[in-house]
CSV table of C-alpha atoms in Angstrom, one decimal:
chain,number,residue,atom,x,y,z
Z,224,MET,CA,126.1,-253.8,152.0
Z,225,LYS,CA,126.7,-251.9,148.8
Z,226,GLN,CA,123.0,-251.3,148.2
Z,227,LEU,CA,122.6,-250.0,151.8
Z,228,ALA,CA,125.4,-247.5,151.3
Z,229,GLU,CA,123.9,-246.4,148.0
Z,230,HIS,CA,120.5,-246.0,149.7
Z,231,GLN,CA,122.0,-243.9,152.5
Z,232,LEU,CA,123.8,-241.8,149.9
Z,233,VAL,CA,120.6,-241.1,148.0
Z,234,GLN,CA,118.7,-240.3,151.3
Z,235,PHE,CA,121.5,-237.9,152.3
Z,236,VAL,CA,121.4,-236.1,148.9
Z,237,ARG,CA,117.6,-235.8,149.0
Z,238,THR,CA,117.7,-234.4,152.6
Z,239,ASN,CA,120.5,-231.9,151.9
Z,240,ILE,CA,120.0,-231.2,148.3
Z,241,TYR,CA,119.5,-227.4,148.8
Z,242,TYR,CA,122.6,-227.1,150.9
Z,243,LEU,CA,124.6,-229.0,148.3
Z,244,LEU,CA,123.2,-226.8,145.6
Z,245,ALA,CA,124.1,-223.7,147.7
Z,246,ALA,CA,127.6,-224.9,148.1
Z,247,ILE,CA,128.0,-225.6,144.4
Z,248,ALA,CA,126.5,-222.2,143.5
Z,249,ALA,CA,128.7,-220.3,146.1
Z,250,GLY,CA,131.8,-220.5,143.8
Z,251,PRO,CA,130.3,-218.9,140.7
Z,252,ILE,CA,128.5,-216.3,142.9
Z,253,TRP,CA,131.8,-215.4,144.7
Z,254,LEU,CA,133.6,-215.0,141.3
Z,255,ALA,CA,130.8,-212.7,140.0
Z,256,ALA,CA,130.7,-210.7,143.2
Z,257,ASP,CA,134.5,-210.4,143.2
Z,258,ALA,CA,134.5,-209.2,139.6
Z,259,PHE,CA,131.8,-206.7,140.4
Z,260,ALA,CA,133.8,-205.4,143.4
Z,261,ASN,CA,136.9,-205.1,141.3
Z,262,ALA,CA,134.9,-203.2,138.7
Z,263,VAL,CA,133.7,-200.6,141.1
Z,264,GLY,CA,137.1,-200.4,142.9
Z,265,THR,CA,136.1,-201.7,146.3
Z,266,ASN,CA,138.7,-202.1,148.9
Z,267,ASN,CA,139.2,-205.6,150.2
Z,268,ASP,CA,137.2,-206.9,147.3
Z,269,GLU,CA,137.7,-210.6,148.2
Z,270,ALA,CA,136.2,-210.0,151.7
Z,271,VAL,CA,133.4,-208.0,150.2
Z,272,ALA,CA,132.7,-210.7,147.6
Z,273,ALA,CA,132.7,-213.4,150.4
Z,274,ALA,CA,130.2,-211.3,152.4
Z,275,ALA,CA,128.0,-210.6,149.4
Z,276,THR,CA,128.0,-214.3,148.5
Z,277,ALA,CA,127.0,-215.3,152.1
Z,278,CYS,CA,124.3,-212.6,152.2
Z,279,LEU,CA,122.9,-213.6,148.8
Z,280,ILE,CA,122.7,-217.3,149.8
Z,281,ILE,CA,121.1,-216.5,153.1
Z,282,CYS,CA,118.6,-214.2,151.4
Z,283,ILE,CA,117.7,-216.9,148.9
Z,284,PHE,CA,117.0,-219.4,151.8
Z,285,MET,CA,115.0,-216.7,153.6
Z,286,GLY,CA,113.1,-216.1,150.3
Z,287,ARG,CA,112.3,-219.8,150.1
Z,288,HIS,CA,111.0,-219.8,153.6
Z,289,PHE,CA,108.7,-216.8,152.8
Z,290,GLY,CA,107.6,-218.6,149.7
Z,291,GLN,CA,106.8,-221.7,151.7
Z,292,LEU,CA,104.6,-219.5,154.0
Z,293,TRP,CA,103.0,-217.9,151.0
Z,294,ALA,CA,102.2,-221.3,149.4
Z,295,SER,CA,100.8,-222.6,152.7
Z,296,LYS,CA,98.5,-219.6,153.1
Z,297,TYR,CA,97.4,-219.3,149.5
Z,298,LYS,CA,96.8,-222.7,147.9
Z,299,THR,CA,96.5,-221.2,144.4
Z,300,ILE,CA,99.5,-219.2,143.2
Z,301,SER,CA,98.6,-216.9,140.3
Z,302,ASN,CA,100.9,-216.2,137.4
Z,303,GLU,CA,100.8,-212.5,138.3
Z,304,VAL,CA,102.7,-213.3,141.5
Z,305,LEU,CA,105.4,-215.2,139.6
Z,306,ILE,CA,105.7,-212.5,137.0
Z,307,THR,CA,106.0,-209.8,139.8
Z,308,LEU,CA,108.8,-211.8,141.5
Z,309,SER,CA,110.6,-212.3,138.2
Z,310,VAL,CA,110.4,-208.5,137.4
Z,311,ILE,CA,111.7,-207.7,140.9
Z,312,THR,CA,114.6,-210.1,140.6
Z,313,PHE,CA,115.6,-209.0,137.2
Z,314,GLY,CA,115.1,-205.3,137.9
Z,315,SER,CA,117.2,-205.5,141.0
Z,316,ILE,CA,120.1,-207.1,139.2
Z,317,VAL,CA,119.9,-204.6,136.3
Z,318,PHE,CA,119.8,-201.7,138.8
Z,319,LEU,CA,123.0,-203.0,140.5
Z,320,PHE,CA,124.9,-202.9,137.2
Z,321,VAL,CA,123.5,-199.5,136.3
Z,322,HIS,CA,124.3,-198.1,139.7
Z,323,ALA,CA,127.8,-199.5,139.7
Z,324,GLU,CA,129.3,-196.4,138.0
Z,325,TYR,CA,127.9,-194.1,140.8
Z,326,LEU,CA,129.1,-196.5,143.5
Z,327,ASN,CA,132.6,-196.3,141.9
Z,328,GLU,CA,132.6,-192.5,142.4
Z,329,ASP,CA,131.0,-192.2,145.7
Z,330,TYR,CA,130.9,-194.6,148.7
Z,331,GLY,CA,128.5,-192.5,150.6
Z,332,PRO,CA,125.8,-194.0,152.8
Z,333,LEU,CA,123.1,-193.4,150.2
Z,334,ASN,CA,125.0,-195.2,147.5
Z,335,LEU,CA,125.9,-198.1,149.7
Z,336,LEU,CA,122.2,-198.3,150.7
Z,337,LEU,CA,121.2,-198.2,147.1
Z,338,TYR,CA,123.6,-201.1,146.4
Z,339,TRP,CA,122.8,-203.4,149.3
Z,340,VAL,CA,119.0,-203.0,149.3
Z,341,PRO,CA,118.5,-204.2,145.7
Z,342,PHE,CA,121.2,-206.8,146.2
Z,343,LEU,CA,119.4,-208.4,149.2
Z,344,LEU,CA,116.0,-207.9,147.5
Z,345,SER,CA,117.2,-209.8,144.5
Z,346,GLY,CA,118.1,-212.8,146.7
Z,347,LEU,CA,114.8,-212.7,148.6
Z,348,SER,CA,112.7,-212.5,145.5
Z,349,LEU,CA,114.8,-215.1,143.7
Z,350,GLY,CA,114.3,-217.5,146.7
Z,351,MET,CA,110.5,-216.9,146.7
Z,352,LEU,CA,110.3,-217.3,143.0
Z,353,ILE,CA,112.1,-220.7,143.1
Z,354,LYS,CA,109.9,-222.0,145.9
Z,355,LEU,CA,106.6,-220.7,144.4
Z,356,ALA,CA,107.5,-222.0,140.9
Z,357,ARG,CA,108.3,-225.4,142.4
Z,358,SER,CA,105.1,-225.4,144.4
Z,359,VAL,CA,103.1,-224.5,141.2
Z,360,THR,CA,104.8,-227.4,139.3
Z,361,GLN,CA,104.1,-229.8,142.2
Z,362,ASN,CA,100.5,-228.8,142.3
Z,363,GLN,CA,100.1,-229.2,138.6
Z,364,LEU,CA,101.7,-232.7,138.7
Z,365,LYS,CA,99.5,-233.6,141.6
Z,366,GLU,CA,96.4,-232.5,139.7
Z,367,ALA,CA,97.5,-234.3,136.6
Z,368,ARG,CA,98.0,-237.5,138.6
Z,369,VAL,CA,94.6,-237.2,140.3
Z,370,ALA,CA,93.0,-236.5,136.9
Z,371,ALA,CA,94.8,-239.5,135.4
Z,372,GLU,CA,93.7,-241.8,138.3
Z,373,HIS,CA,90.1,-240.5,138.0
Z,374,ASN,CA,90.1,-241.1,134.2
Z,375,LYS,CA,91.6,-244.6,134.8
Z,376,SER,CA,89.0,-245.5,137.4
Z,377,GLU,CA,86.2,-244.1,135.2
Z,378,LEU,CA,87.5,-246.1,132.2
Z,379,HIS,CA,87.7,-249.3,134.1
Z,380,LEU,CA,84.1,-248.7,135.4
Z,381,LEU,CA,82.9,-248.2,131.8
Z,382,GLN,CA,84.6,-251.3,130.6
Z,383,SER,CA,83.3,-253.3,133.5
Z,384,GLN,CA,79.7,-252.2,132.6
Z,385,LEU,CA,80.0,-253.3,128.9
Z,386,SER,CA,79.6,-257.1,129.5
Z,387,PRO,CA,76.5,-256.8,131.7
Z,388,HIS,CA,75.0,-254.3,129.3
Z,389,PHE,CA,75.5,-256.7,126.4
Z,390,LEU,CA,74.3,-259.7,128.4
Z,391,PHE,CA,71.2,-257.8,129.5
Z,392,ASN,CA,70.2,-257.0,125.9
Z,393,THR,CA,71.0,-260.5,124.7
Z,394,LEU,CA,68.9,-262.2,127.3
Z,395,ASN,CA,66.0,-260.0,126.4
Z,396,ASN,CA,66.3,-261.2,122.8
Z,397,LEU,CA,66.7,-264.8,123.8
Z,398,TYR,CA,63.6,-264.6,125.9
Z,399,GLY,CA,61.6,-263.3,122.9
Z,400,LEU,CA,62.9,-266.0,120.7
Z,401,SER,CA,62.2,-268.7,123.3
Z,402,LEU,CA,58.5,-267.9,123.0
Z,403,THR,CA,58.2,-268.0,119.2
Z,404,GLN,CA,61.3,-269.7,117.7
Z,405,HIS,CA,62.7,-271.9,120.5
Z,406,GLU,CA,64.6,-274.1,118.0
Z,407,ARG,CA,67.1,-271.2,117.5
Z,408,ILE,CA,68.1,-271.1,121.2
Z,409,PRO,CA,70.8,-273.8,121.3
Z,410,PRO,CA,73.1,-272.4,118.6
Z,411,LEU,CA,72.6,-268.9,120.0
Z,412,LEU,CA,73.7,-270.1,123.4
Z,413,LEU,CA,76.9,-271.5,121.9
Z,414,LYS,CA,77.7,-268.2,120.2
Z,415,LEU,CA,76.8,-266.3,123.3
Z,416,SER,CA,79.4,-268.3,125.3
Z,417,ASP,CA,82.1,-267.3,122.8
Z,418,LEU,CA,81.1,-263.7,123.0
Z,419,LEU,CA,81.0,-263.6,126.8
Z,420,ARG,CA,84.4,-265.4,127.1
Z,421,TYR,CA,86.0,-262.6,125.1
Z,422,SER,CA,84.3,-259.8,126.9
Z,423,VAL,CA,85.0,-261.2,130.3
Z,424,TYR,CA,88.4,-262.7,130.0
Z,425,GLU,CA,90.2,-261.1,127.0
Z,426,ALA,CA,88.9,-257.5,126.9
Z,427,ASN,CA,90.2,-256.3,130.2
Z,428,GLU,CA,93.2,-254.5,128.7
Z,429,VAL,CA,93.0,-250.8,127.8
Z,430,PHE,CA,94.0,-251.7,124.2
Z,431,VAL,CA,93.7,-255.1,122.4
Z,432,PRO,CA,94.9,-256.3,119.0
Z,433,LEU,CA,92.5,-255.2,116.3
Z,434,LYS,CA,92.5,-258.7,114.8
Z,435,ASP,CA,91.1,-260.1,118.0
Z,436,GLU,CA,88.4,-257.5,118.2
Z,437,LEU,CA,87.4,-258.3,114.6
Z,438,ILE,CA,87.0,-262.0,115.6
Z,439,TYR,CA,84.7,-260.9,118.4
Z,440,ILE,CA,82.7,-258.7,115.9
Z,441,HIS,CA,82.4,-261.6,113.4
Z,442,ASN,CA,81.1,-263.9,116.2
Z,443,TYR,CA,78.6,-261.2,117.2
Z,444,ILE,CA,77.4,-260.8,113.6
Z,445,GLU,CA,77.0,-264.6,113.3
Z,446,PHE,CA,75.0,-264.5,116.5
Z,447,GLU,CA,72.6,-261.9,115.0
Z,448,LYS,CA,72.3,-263.8,111.8
Z,449,ILE,CA,71.0,-266.8,113.7
Z,450,ARG,CA,68.7,-264.7,115.8
Z,451,ILE,CA,67.2,-262.6,112.9
Z,452,GLY,CA,67.2,-265.2,110.2
Z,453,ASP,CA,66.2,-264.5,106.6
Z,454,ARG,CA,65.0,-261.1,107.4
Z,455,LEU,CA,68.6,-259.8,107.6
Z,456,VAL,CA,70.3,-258.4,104.5
Z,457,LEU,CA,73.9,-257.8,105.6
Z,458,THR,CA,76.8,-256.5,103.7
Z,459,THR,CA,80.3,-256.5,105.3
Z,460,ASN,CA,83.6,-255.3,104.0
Z,461,PHE,CA,86.3,-255.9,106.6
Z,462,GLU,CA,90.0,-255.5,105.8
Z,463,GLU,CA,92.0,-258.6,106.8
Z,464,ILE,CA,94.2,-257.8,109.7
Z,465,THR,CA,97.0,-260.3,110.6
Z,466,SER,CA,99.4,-258.3,112.7
Z,467,SER,CA,99.0,-258.0,116.4
Z,468,ASP,CA,100.7,-254.6,116.4
Z,469,MET,CA,97.6,-252.6,115.4
Z,470,LYS,CA,95.5,-252.1,118.5
Z,471,ILE,CA,92.2,-250.6,119.5
Z,472,ALA,CA,90.1,-250.1,122.7
Z,473,PRO,CA,88.2,-253.3,123.3
Z,474,MET,CA,84.4,-253.5,122.6
Z,475,LEU,CA,84.4,-250.0,121.2
Z,476,LEU,CA,83.0,-250.7,117.7
Z,477,ILE,CA,80.6,-253.4,118.9
Z,478,VAL,CA,78.4,-250.7,120.5
Z,479,PHE,CA,77.7,-249.2,117.1
Z,480,ILE,CA,77.1,-252.6,115.5
Z,481,GLU,CA,74.7,-253.7,118.3
Z,482,ASN,CA,72.9,-250.4,118.1
Z,483,ALA,CA,72.5,-250.8,114.3
Z,484,PHE,CA,70.8,-254.2,114.8
Z,485,LYS,CA,68.5,-252.6,117.4
Z,486,HIS,CA,67.6,-249.7,115.0
Z,487,SER,CA,66.9,-252.1,112.2
Z,488,LYS,CA,64.8,-254.5,114.3
Z,489,ASN,CA,62.4,-251.7,115.0
Z,490,THR,CA,61.5,-251.1,111.4
Z,491,ALA,CA,58.2,-252.2,109.9
Z,492,ASP,CA,59.9,-253.3,106.7
Z,493,GLU,CA,60.1,-256.9,105.7
Z,494,LYS,CA,63.9,-256.8,105.4
Z,495,ILE,CA,66.6,-255.4,107.7
Z,496,TYR,CA,69.5,-253.7,105.8
Z,497,ILE,CA,72.9,-253.3,107.4
Z,498,SER,CA,76.2,-252.4,105.8
Z,499,ILE,CA,79.5,-252.5,107.8
Z,500,GLU,CA,83.0,-251.5,106.6
Z,501,LEU,CA,86.3,-251.3,108.3
Z,502,LYS,CA,89.5,-250.2,106.7
Z,503,THR,CA,93.0,-249.1,107.9
Z,504,TRP,CA,95.1,-246.4,106.4
Z,505,GLU,CA,98.6,-245.8,107.8
Z,506,ASP,CA,97.9,-245.2,111.6
Z,507,LEU,CA,94.2,-244.7,111.2
Z,508,ILE,CA,91.2,-247.0,111.6
Z,509,LEU,CA,88.2,-246.1,109.4
Z,510,PHE,CA,84.9,-247.6,110.5
Z,511,SER,CA,81.5,-247.1,108.9
Z,512,ILE,CA,78.1,-248.7,109.5
Z,513,ARG,CA,74.7,-248.0,107.9
Z,514,ASN,CA,71.4,-249.5,108.7
Z,515,SER,CA,67.7,-249.1,107.8
Z,516,HIS,CA,65.5,-247.8,110.5
Z,517,ASP,CA,62.2,-246.0,111.1
Z,518,LYS,CA,62.5,-242.5,112.4
Z,519,ARG,CA,59.0,-242.4,113.9
Z,520,GLU,CA,59.0,-240.8,117.4
Z,521,LYS,CA,57.6,-243.8,119.2
Z,522,GLU,CA,60.3,-246.2,117.9
Z,523,ILE,CA,63.1,-243.8,118.5
Z,524,SER,CA,62.1,-243.6,122.1
Z,525,VAL,CA,62.3,-247.3,122.4
Z,526,VAL,CA,65.8,-247.4,120.9
Z,527,GLU,CA,67.1,-244.7,123.1
Z,528,LYS,CA,65.7,-246.3,126.2
Z,529,HIS,CA,67.7,-249.5,125.6
Z,530,SER,CA,70.8,-248.2,123.9
Z,531,GLY,CA,71.5,-244.9,125.6
Z,532,PHE,CA,74.0,-246.4,128.0
Z,533,GLY,CA,76.0,-247.9,125.1
Z,534,LEU,CA,76.2,-244.8,123.0
Z,535,ALA,CA,77.0,-242.6,126.1
Z,536,SER,CA,79.7,-244.9,127.3
Z,537,VAL,CA,81.4,-245.2,123.9
Z,538,ASN,CA,81.5,-241.4,123.6
Z,539,LYS,CA,83.1,-241.1,127.1
Z,540,ARG,CA,85.6,-243.8,126.3
Z,541,LEU,CA,86.6,-242.0,123.1
Z,542,GLU,CA,87.2,-238.8,125.0
Z,543,LEU,CA,89.3,-240.7,127.6
Z,544,LEU,CA,91.3,-242.9,125.2
Z,545,TYR,CA,91.5,-240.9,122.0
Z,546,PRO,CA,91.6,-237.2,123.0
Z,547,HIS,CA,91.9,-235.1,119.8
Z,548,GLU,CA,92.6,-238.4,118.0
Z,549,HIS,CA,89.2,-239.4,116.8
Z,550,GLU,CA,86.3,-238.1,114.7
Z,551,LEU,CA,82.8,-239.4,115.2
Z,552,ALA,CA,80.0,-238.5,112.8
Z,553,ILE,CA,76.4,-239.8,113.2
Z,554,LYS,CA,73.8,-239.1,110.5
Z,555,ASN,CA,70.2,-239.9,111.4
Z,556,GLU,CA,68.0,-239.6,108.3
Z,557,GLU,CA,64.4,-240.6,107.7
Z,558,THR,CA,65.1,-244.3,106.8
Z,559,VAL,CA,68.9,-244.6,107.2
Z,560,TYR,CA,71.1,-244.4,110.3
Z,561,GLN,CA,74.8,-244.0,109.7
Z,562,VAL,CA,77.9,-243.9,111.9
Z,563,VAL,CA,81.4,-243.0,110.6
Z,564,LEU,CA,84.3,-243.3,113.0
Z,565,ARG,CA,87.9,-242.4,112.4
Z,566,LEU,CA,90.6,-243.0,115.1
Z,567,LYS,CA,94.3,-243.6,115.6
Z,568,THR,CA,95.6,-247.0,116.1
Z,569,ARG,CA,97.7,-247.9,119.2
């Protein structure tokens, strides 16, 4: 019963909010009008103040109605319109006080007209200004919500595509090994199951603990060690992370690591050289990876064909999740490909 009464009260306030605000504002407006009437020496100043208060409130409501019509006709409200209404409102009020000394000396029709016209005009323009400013604010909030929902949907889409993309590349590698080195397939399948378990079940959040992401990266590196064998010369320097408070977007760094192995695999050199580092400093994550590669045009086209989605998606995710909070530098030299990423922790 109490909750029903509270709900009805809230609904009443929402429905009649403007009338309640008008009733609350009527008191201060009457006092100001009465003081003004006393200053200019008007007869029956209390009645004049009451009439002025009623007229001003009516004008404000009429201005709100005109503002509603304006907002309905013109979906986009320019800043010039708001500035013009502000100038009219402020100018009318200033004119009233400046004109007060002339009104005190002469109550002729012209002076009365010069008093009431700006007085009523100030109410109309103020009402329109309030309505249009509120309409602009509502439109901005609506656009922000739509943009946020769009970004959220786009982010979920990108994340949902990461696992299939990784699986597609991995199955291609497994197929090649099954033809030449089939004895490596069983341990690779075991590692692959661990990787897919994380990417499918544990990486659905927008941000995950960095320590969990590093476990996934270590599993991926072990997977690649088994696949590549003695040809790989790998150097890693990962800072030990024990706290779950430091978070990162899931499967963000793995795209660069996966790409490094692809670049290196396409070299004609006997050895594949990869160096990976990850450090944290205050609220920053510093990630760096270098790998050997061959910059010949033919081999670059092969790499781009298979890794373009991963690099494109990680750039888009960085823009969505770390706006103005990340720095990504990619250096593509003749025999070395390097990525340096700095971003804020979550």
